[in-house]
Short mmCIF file of C-alpha atoms and ligand atoms in Angstrom, two decimals:
data_model
loop_
_atom_site.label_atom_id
_atom_site.label_comp_id
_atom_site.label_asym_id
_atom_site.label_seq_id
_atom_site.Cartn_x
_atom_site.Cartn_y
_atom_site.Cartn_z
CA MET A 1 -12.72 20.37 -5.99
CA ILE A 2 -8.70 19.70 -5.34
CA LEU A 3 -7.35 16.66 -7.04
CA ILE A 4 -4.85 14.82 -5.12
CA ASP A 5 -2.27 14.24 -7.40
CA GLY A 6 -0.49 10.51 -6.38
CA LYS A 7 2.42 10.78 -9.08
CA LYS A 8 3.32 14.72 -8.31
CA VAL A 9 3.48 13.63 -4.24
CA SER A 10 5.34 10.25 -5.51
CA GLN A 11 7.86 12.10 -7.05
CA THR A 12 8.81 14.32 -4.44
CA VAL A 13 9.11 12.01 -1.98
CA ARG A 14 11.09 9.51 -4.13
CA GLU A 15 13.50 12.63 -4.75
CA GLU A 16 14.29 12.15 -0.57
CA ILE A 17 14.79 8.63 -0.97
CA LYS A 18 16.96 8.78 -4.08
CA LYS A 19 18.94 11.28 -2.13
CA GLU A 20 19.34 9.48 0.87
CA ILE A 21 20.10 6.18 -0.63
CA SER A 22 22.78 8.01 -3.06
CA GLU A 23 24.64 9.35 0.32
CA ILE A 24 24.77 5.58 1.37
CA SER A 25 26.10 4.32 -1.79
CA GLU A 26 28.90 7.49 -1.31
CA GLN A 27 29.87 5.27 1.65
CA GLY A 28 29.88 2.49 -0.05
CA LYS A 29 26.76 0.14 0.87
CA HIS A 30 23.59 -0.50 -0.49
CA VAL A 31 19.97 -0.75 0.06
CA GLY A 32 18.61 -3.72 -1.88
CA LEU A 33 15.18 -5.29 -2.25
CA ALA A 34 14.53 -8.86 -3.16
CA VAL A 35 10.83 -9.58 -4.77
CA ILE A 36 9.39 -13.34 -5.84
CA ILE A 37 6.61 -13.47 -7.95
CA ILE A 38 5.05 -17.03 -8.41
CA GLY A 39 2.78 -17.80 -11.20
CA ASP A 40 1.65 -15.27 -14.16
CA ASP A 41 -1.33 -13.21 -12.83
CA PRO A 42 -0.83 -9.98 -15.00
CA ALA A 43 -1.95 -7.67 -12.22
CA SER A 44 1.00 -9.02 -10.61
CA GLN A 45 3.24 -8.98 -13.31
CA VAL A 46 2.64 -5.15 -14.11
CA TYR A 47 2.91 -4.45 -9.82
CA VAL A 48 6.20 -5.86 -10.02
CA ARG A 49 7.38 -4.28 -13.21
CA ASN A 50 6.40 -1.19 -11.23
CA LYS A 51 8.22 -1.77 -8.04
CA ILE A 52 11.58 -2.79 -9.72
CA ASN A 53 11.23 0.55 -11.80
CA ALA A 54 10.94 2.57 -8.45
CA CYS A 55 14.14 0.63 -7.43
CA ASN A 56 16.15 1.65 -10.43
CA GLU A 57 14.68 5.21 -9.93
CA THR A 58 15.91 5.76 -6.29
CA GLY A 59 18.86 4.01 -6.54
CA ILE A 60 18.14 0.64 -4.67
CA LEU A 61 19.24 -2.59 -5.94
CA SER A 62 16.61 -5.37 -6.50
CA ARG A 63 16.50 -9.05 -7.59
CA ARG A 64 13.80 -10.52 -9.09
CA TYR A 65 12.86 -14.14 -8.41
CA ALA A 66 10.35 -15.57 -10.63
CA PHE A 67 8.68 -19.04 -10.60
CA PRO A 68 6.16 -20.89 -12.46
CA ALA A 69 2.57 -21.43 -10.44
CA ASN A 70 3.48 -25.17 -9.79
CA VAL A 71 6.84 -24.30 -7.88
CA SER A 72 6.74 -26.20 -4.25
CA GLU A 73 6.42 -24.34 -1.02
CA THR A 74 9.53 -25.65 0.21
CA GLU A 75 11.27 -24.03 -2.18
CA ILE A 76 10.11 -20.74 -1.95
CA ILE A 77 10.59 -21.06 2.01
CA GLU A 78 14.34 -22.16 1.43
CA LEU A 79 14.69 -18.83 -0.89
CA ILE A 80 12.86 -16.60 1.67
CA GLU A 81 15.36 -18.21 4.43
CA THR A 82 18.36 -17.64 2.20
CA LEU A 83 17.72 -14.04 1.72
CA ASN A 84 16.85 -13.58 5.64
CA ASN A 85 20.91 -14.34 5.88
CA ASP A 86 21.55 -12.42 3.07
CA ASN A 87 23.42 -8.98 4.16
CA ASP A 88 22.71 -7.15 1.04
CA ILE A 89 19.16 -7.84 1.15
CA ASN A 90 16.85 -5.17 3.41
CA GLY A 91 13.45 -5.82 2.36
CA ILE A 92 12.12 -8.87 0.90
CA LEU A 93 8.44 -9.18 -0.96
CA VAL A 94 5.77 -12.05 -1.93
CA GLN A 95 3.67 -10.66 -4.64
CA LEU A 96 0.28 -11.33 -3.83
CA PRO A 97 -1.83 -13.16 -4.26
CA LEU A 98 -0.22 -16.64 -4.46
CA PRO A 99 -1.40 -19.80 -6.50
CA LYS A 100 -3.84 -21.42 -4.35
CA HIS A 101 -1.82 -24.81 -3.43
CA LEU A 102 0.62 -22.56 -1.44
CA ASN A 103 0.11 -21.62 2.12
CA LYS A 104 0.14 -17.71 2.53
CA GLU A 105 0.71 -17.88 6.20
CA ARG A 106 3.62 -20.34 6.20
CA ILE A 107 5.50 -18.15 3.33
CA LEU A 108 4.87 -14.80 4.39
CA SER A 109 5.84 -15.71 8.30
CA ALA A 110 9.10 -17.00 7.00
CA ILE A 111 9.89 -13.69 6.26
CA ASP A 112 12.41 -12.02 8.82
CA PRO A 113 10.18 -9.22 10.32
CA LYS A 114 13.08 -6.99 10.04
CA LYS A 115 12.85 -7.69 6.53
CA ASP A 116 8.83 -7.37 5.99
CA VAL A 117 9.17 -4.35 3.86
CA ASP A 118 4.96 -5.00 3.07
CA GLY A 119 4.30 -4.46 6.71
CA PHE A 120 2.11 -7.76 6.75
CA SER A 121 4.04 -9.57 9.67
CA ALA A 122 2.70 -9.87 13.32
CA GLU A 123 5.40 -8.06 14.60
CA GLN A 124 5.26 -4.95 12.00
CA SER A 125 1.48 -5.02 12.46
CA GLY A 126 1.55 -5.08 16.22
CA LYS A 127 3.82 -2.43 16.29
CA THR A 128 1.99 -0.45 13.77
CA PHE A 129 -1.32 -1.27 16.08
CA LEU A 130 0.64 -0.13 19.12
CA GLY A 131 1.48 3.46 17.61
CA GLU A 132 5.29 2.54 17.79
CA GLU A 133 7.93 3.13 14.85
CA ALA A 134 7.28 0.50 12.24
CA LEU A 135 7.50 -0.83 8.78
CA SER A 136 3.56 -0.14 8.24
CA GLY A 137 1.64 -1.70 4.95
CA CYS A 138 2.81 0.24 2.14
CA THR A 139 -0.85 1.43 1.04
CA PRO A 140 -2.14 2.78 4.60
CA GLU A 141 1.41 4.66 4.95
CA GLY A 142 0.89 6.00 1.39
CA ILE A 143 -2.59 7.62 2.03
CA ILE A 144 -1.49 9.13 5.14
CA THR A 145 1.53 10.61 3.23
CA LEU A 146 -1.06 11.56 0.45
CA LEU A 147 -3.03 13.51 3.10
CA LYS A 148 0.09 15.55 4.55
CA ALA A 149 1.27 16.56 1.46
CA TYR A 150 -1.55 18.46 0.76
CA ASN A 151 -2.00 20.06 4.06
CA ILE A 152 -4.83 18.24 5.50
CA LYS A 153 -5.47 18.08 9.05
CA ILE A 154 -6.50 14.86 10.08
CA GLU A 155 -7.06 15.36 13.36
CA GLY A 156 -10.78 15.77 14.58
CA LEU A 157 -11.74 14.18 11.31
CA ASN A 158 -14.68 11.99 10.98
CA ALA A 159 -13.34 9.12 9.05
CA VAL A 160 -14.71 6.49 7.43
CA VAL A 161 -12.71 3.77 6.02
CA ILE A 162 -14.64 0.69 3.66
CA GLY A 163 -13.27 -2.12 3.83
CA ARG A 164 -11.50 -4.43 6.54
CA SER A 165 -8.65 -6.13 4.73
CA ASN A 166 -5.40 -6.53 6.52
CA ILE A 167 -3.58 -4.89 3.79
CA VAL A 168 -5.52 -1.74 3.47
CA GLY A 169 -8.44 -1.10 5.39
CA LYS A 170 -7.31 -2.32 9.01
CA PRO A 171 -4.02 -0.48 8.94
CA ALA A 172 -5.48 2.47 7.44
CA ALA A 173 -8.08 2.89 10.29
CA ILE A 174 -5.27 2.53 13.12
CA LEU A 175 -3.16 5.04 11.16
CA LEU A 176 -5.85 7.69 11.12
CA LEU A 177 -6.52 6.63 14.98
CA LYS A 178 -2.81 7.92 15.32
CA GLU A 179 -3.34 11.16 13.48
CA ASN A 180 -6.04 11.72 15.98
CA ALA A 181 -8.99 10.94 13.30
CA THR A 182 -12.37 9.59 14.77
CA VAL A 183 -12.45 6.62 12.75
CA THR A 184 -15.21 4.15 11.71
CA VAL A 185 -14.88 1.13 10.08
CA CYS A 186 -17.61 -0.12 7.45
CA HIS A 187 -17.57 -3.56 5.71
CA THR A 188 -19.36 -5.86 3.85
CA ARG A 189 -21.85 -6.80 7.03
CA THR A 190 -22.61 -3.48 7.85
CA LYS A 191 -26.62 -2.51 7.74
CA ASP A 192 -26.62 0.78 6.25
CA ILE A 193 -22.82 2.51 4.62
CA LYS A 194 -24.36 5.46 3.60
CA LEU A 195 -25.60 6.12 7.56
CA TYR A 196 -21.61 6.52 7.78
CA THR A 197 -20.51 7.69 5.35
CA LYS A 198 -23.06 10.83 4.86
CA ASN A 199 -21.75 12.06 7.94
CA ALA A 200 -18.06 11.64 6.92
CA ASP A 201 -15.25 14.38 6.34
CA LEU A 202 -12.83 11.64 5.37
CA ILE A 203 -13.77 8.41 3.50
CA ILE A 204 -11.11 6.12 2.55
CA VAL A 205 -12.88 3.24 -0.03
CA ALA A 206 -11.13 -0.07 -0.39
CA VAL A 207 -13.32 -2.86 -1.24
CA GLY A 208 -12.28 -3.77 -4.94
CA LYS A 209 -16.08 -2.83 -6.08
CA PRO A 210 -16.15 -0.65 -9.11
CA LYS A 211 -18.46 2.89 -8.58
CA PHE A 212 -19.17 1.52 -5.31
CA LEU A 213 -18.90 4.58 -3.63
CA THR A 214 -21.62 6.90 -5.03
CA LYS A 215 -23.04 10.76 -4.81
CA ASP A 216 -25.93 10.26 -2.67
CA MET A 217 -23.53 8.64 0.29
CA VAL A 218 -21.29 11.27 0.49
CA LYS A 219 -21.80 15.33 2.01
CA ASP A 220 -20.35 18.28 0.09
CA GLY A 221 -16.83 19.07 1.08
CA VAL A 222 -16.27 15.53 1.62
CA ILE A 223 -12.36 14.46 1.11
CA VAL A 224 -12.36 11.03 -0.54
CA ILE A 225 -9.36 8.48 -0.92
CA ASP A 226 -9.83 5.96 -3.50
CA ALA A 227 -7.49 2.67 -2.58
CA GLY A 228 -9.48 0.22 -5.34
CA ILE A 229 -8.00 -0.59 -8.81
CA ASN A 230 -10.26 -2.85 -10.80
CA ARG A 231 -11.32 -2.96 -14.73
CA THR A 232 -14.29 -2.26 -16.24
CA GLU A 233 -15.86 -4.66 -19.07
CA GLU A 234 -14.10 -2.64 -21.60
CA GLY A 235 -10.63 -3.20 -19.52
CA LYS A 236 -10.16 0.57 -18.42
CA LEU A 237 -8.72 1.13 -15.06
CA CYS A 238 -11.47 2.81 -12.49
CA GLY A 239 -11.50 2.83 -8.54
CA ASP A 240 -14.03 2.02 -6.01
CA VAL A 241 -15.62 5.28 -6.43
CA ASP A 242 -17.81 6.54 -8.78
CA PHE A 243 -15.49 9.53 -9.69
CA GLU A 244 -17.54 11.48 -12.22
CA ASN A 245 -20.12 11.98 -10.27
CA VAL A 246 -18.38 11.85 -6.21
CA SER A 247 -15.96 14.38 -7.20
CA LYS A 248 -18.33 17.14 -8.00
CA LYS A 249 -18.94 17.11 -4.12
CA CYS A 250 -15.45 16.95 -2.95
CA SER A 251 -13.37 19.20 -1.43
CA TYR A 252 -10.32 16.69 -2.32
CA ILE A 253 -10.42 13.48 -4.29
CA THR A 254 -7.72 10.84 -5.58
CA PRO A 255 -8.21 9.70 -9.12
CA VAL A 256 -7.54 6.01 -10.43
CA PRO A 257 -4.91 5.79 -11.49
CA GLY A 258 -2.60 8.18 -10.48
CA GLY A 259 -3.37 8.57 -6.89
CA VAL A 260 -2.99 5.68 -4.09
CA GLY A 261 -1.44 3.68 -6.76
CA PRO A 262 1.98 5.38 -7.14
CA MET A 263 2.22 6.01 -3.41
CA THR A 264 2.00 2.22 -2.67
CA VAL A 265 5.17 1.76 -4.41
CA THR A 266 6.90 4.37 -3.53
CA MET A 267 6.54 3.95 0.20
CA LEU A 268 7.76 0.36 -0.31
CA MET A 269 11.12 2.42 -1.40
CA TYR A 270 10.28 4.06 1.55
CA ASN A 271 10.00 1.11 4.06
CA THR A 272 13.00 -0.74 2.03
CA LEU A 273 15.54 2.40 2.84
CA LYS A 274 13.93 2.30 6.37
CA ALA A 275 14.59 -1.65 6.89
CA PHE A 276 17.99 -0.70 5.92
CA LYS A 277 18.56 2.07 8.48
CA ASN A 278 17.49 -0.44 11.04
CA ALA A 279 19.86 -2.86 10.43
N1 GUN B 301 -1.06 -7.89 -3.99
C1 GUN B 301 -1.55 -6.85 -4.08
N2 GUN B 301 -1.32 -5.46 -3.45
C2 GUN B 301 0.03 -6.05 -2.80
C3 GUN B 301 0.88 -5.57 -1.81
O1 GUN B 301 0.70 -4.29 -1.15
N3 GUN B 301 2.11 -6.43 -1.60
C4 GUN B 301 2.22 -7.12 -1.91
N4 GUN B 301 3.25 -8.00 -1.69
N5 GUN B 301 1.59 -8.10 -2.48
C5 GUN B 301 -0.21 -7.49 -2.94
#
């Protein structure tokens, strides 16, 4: 079993990004990311801190805009419109989830698609769907980058994606198709998930349920990518995979933490640099 080291791959990709950014700085230009965080969700605070730290590490200029949970939708949309027209800002990110009174669709669709470094907009996800150059979702893009970093040939694999979220499952399926995998998407209404996972060469799990994928569901030699981040009752981080038992049957597997998570943040830096180059 080979443990896929997301921290190590992240470091390599970040070094490349850092090098490009320093060349840009030498020309007197810079790459900028605006991060908007609303409310005090503890997990979001951690994610945003990681994103800002990654900016500092790679040389991307970051601006953090923090608001209390009771901020008005108008105030957020006005800020986004200002940032859309700010030439120092190449990427705009609104950390999710949002407090309930805010309309996620209205807020996210206010972001100029060219600055949509999360890849959530209709324009960027549409380009991803068409197989065109796009700012694709950071987590699915990170998963493909991890597989390639370990020289795993995706073409021809029976790939099963469990979860159909717009952030992970759906775009992951599209990117795997682009790499010529045969893709099956399972979800909450799938009658017998095991029927599909038992025959899978590659399984991507993004369901948000601790230890969802168990050893009886997989075949020997399977490649498992765990995009889950959950907390156990003791407060420990764990993924969607019963790692201890499933890993014994795997050819490759990602740990949680240290697998997909660091890659998500790294691909955000990658997308921000890409948005700068496109501008
Ligand atoms: N919340 C959980 N994952 C994400 C993500 O990838 N982007 C944003 N903006 N918020 C999130």
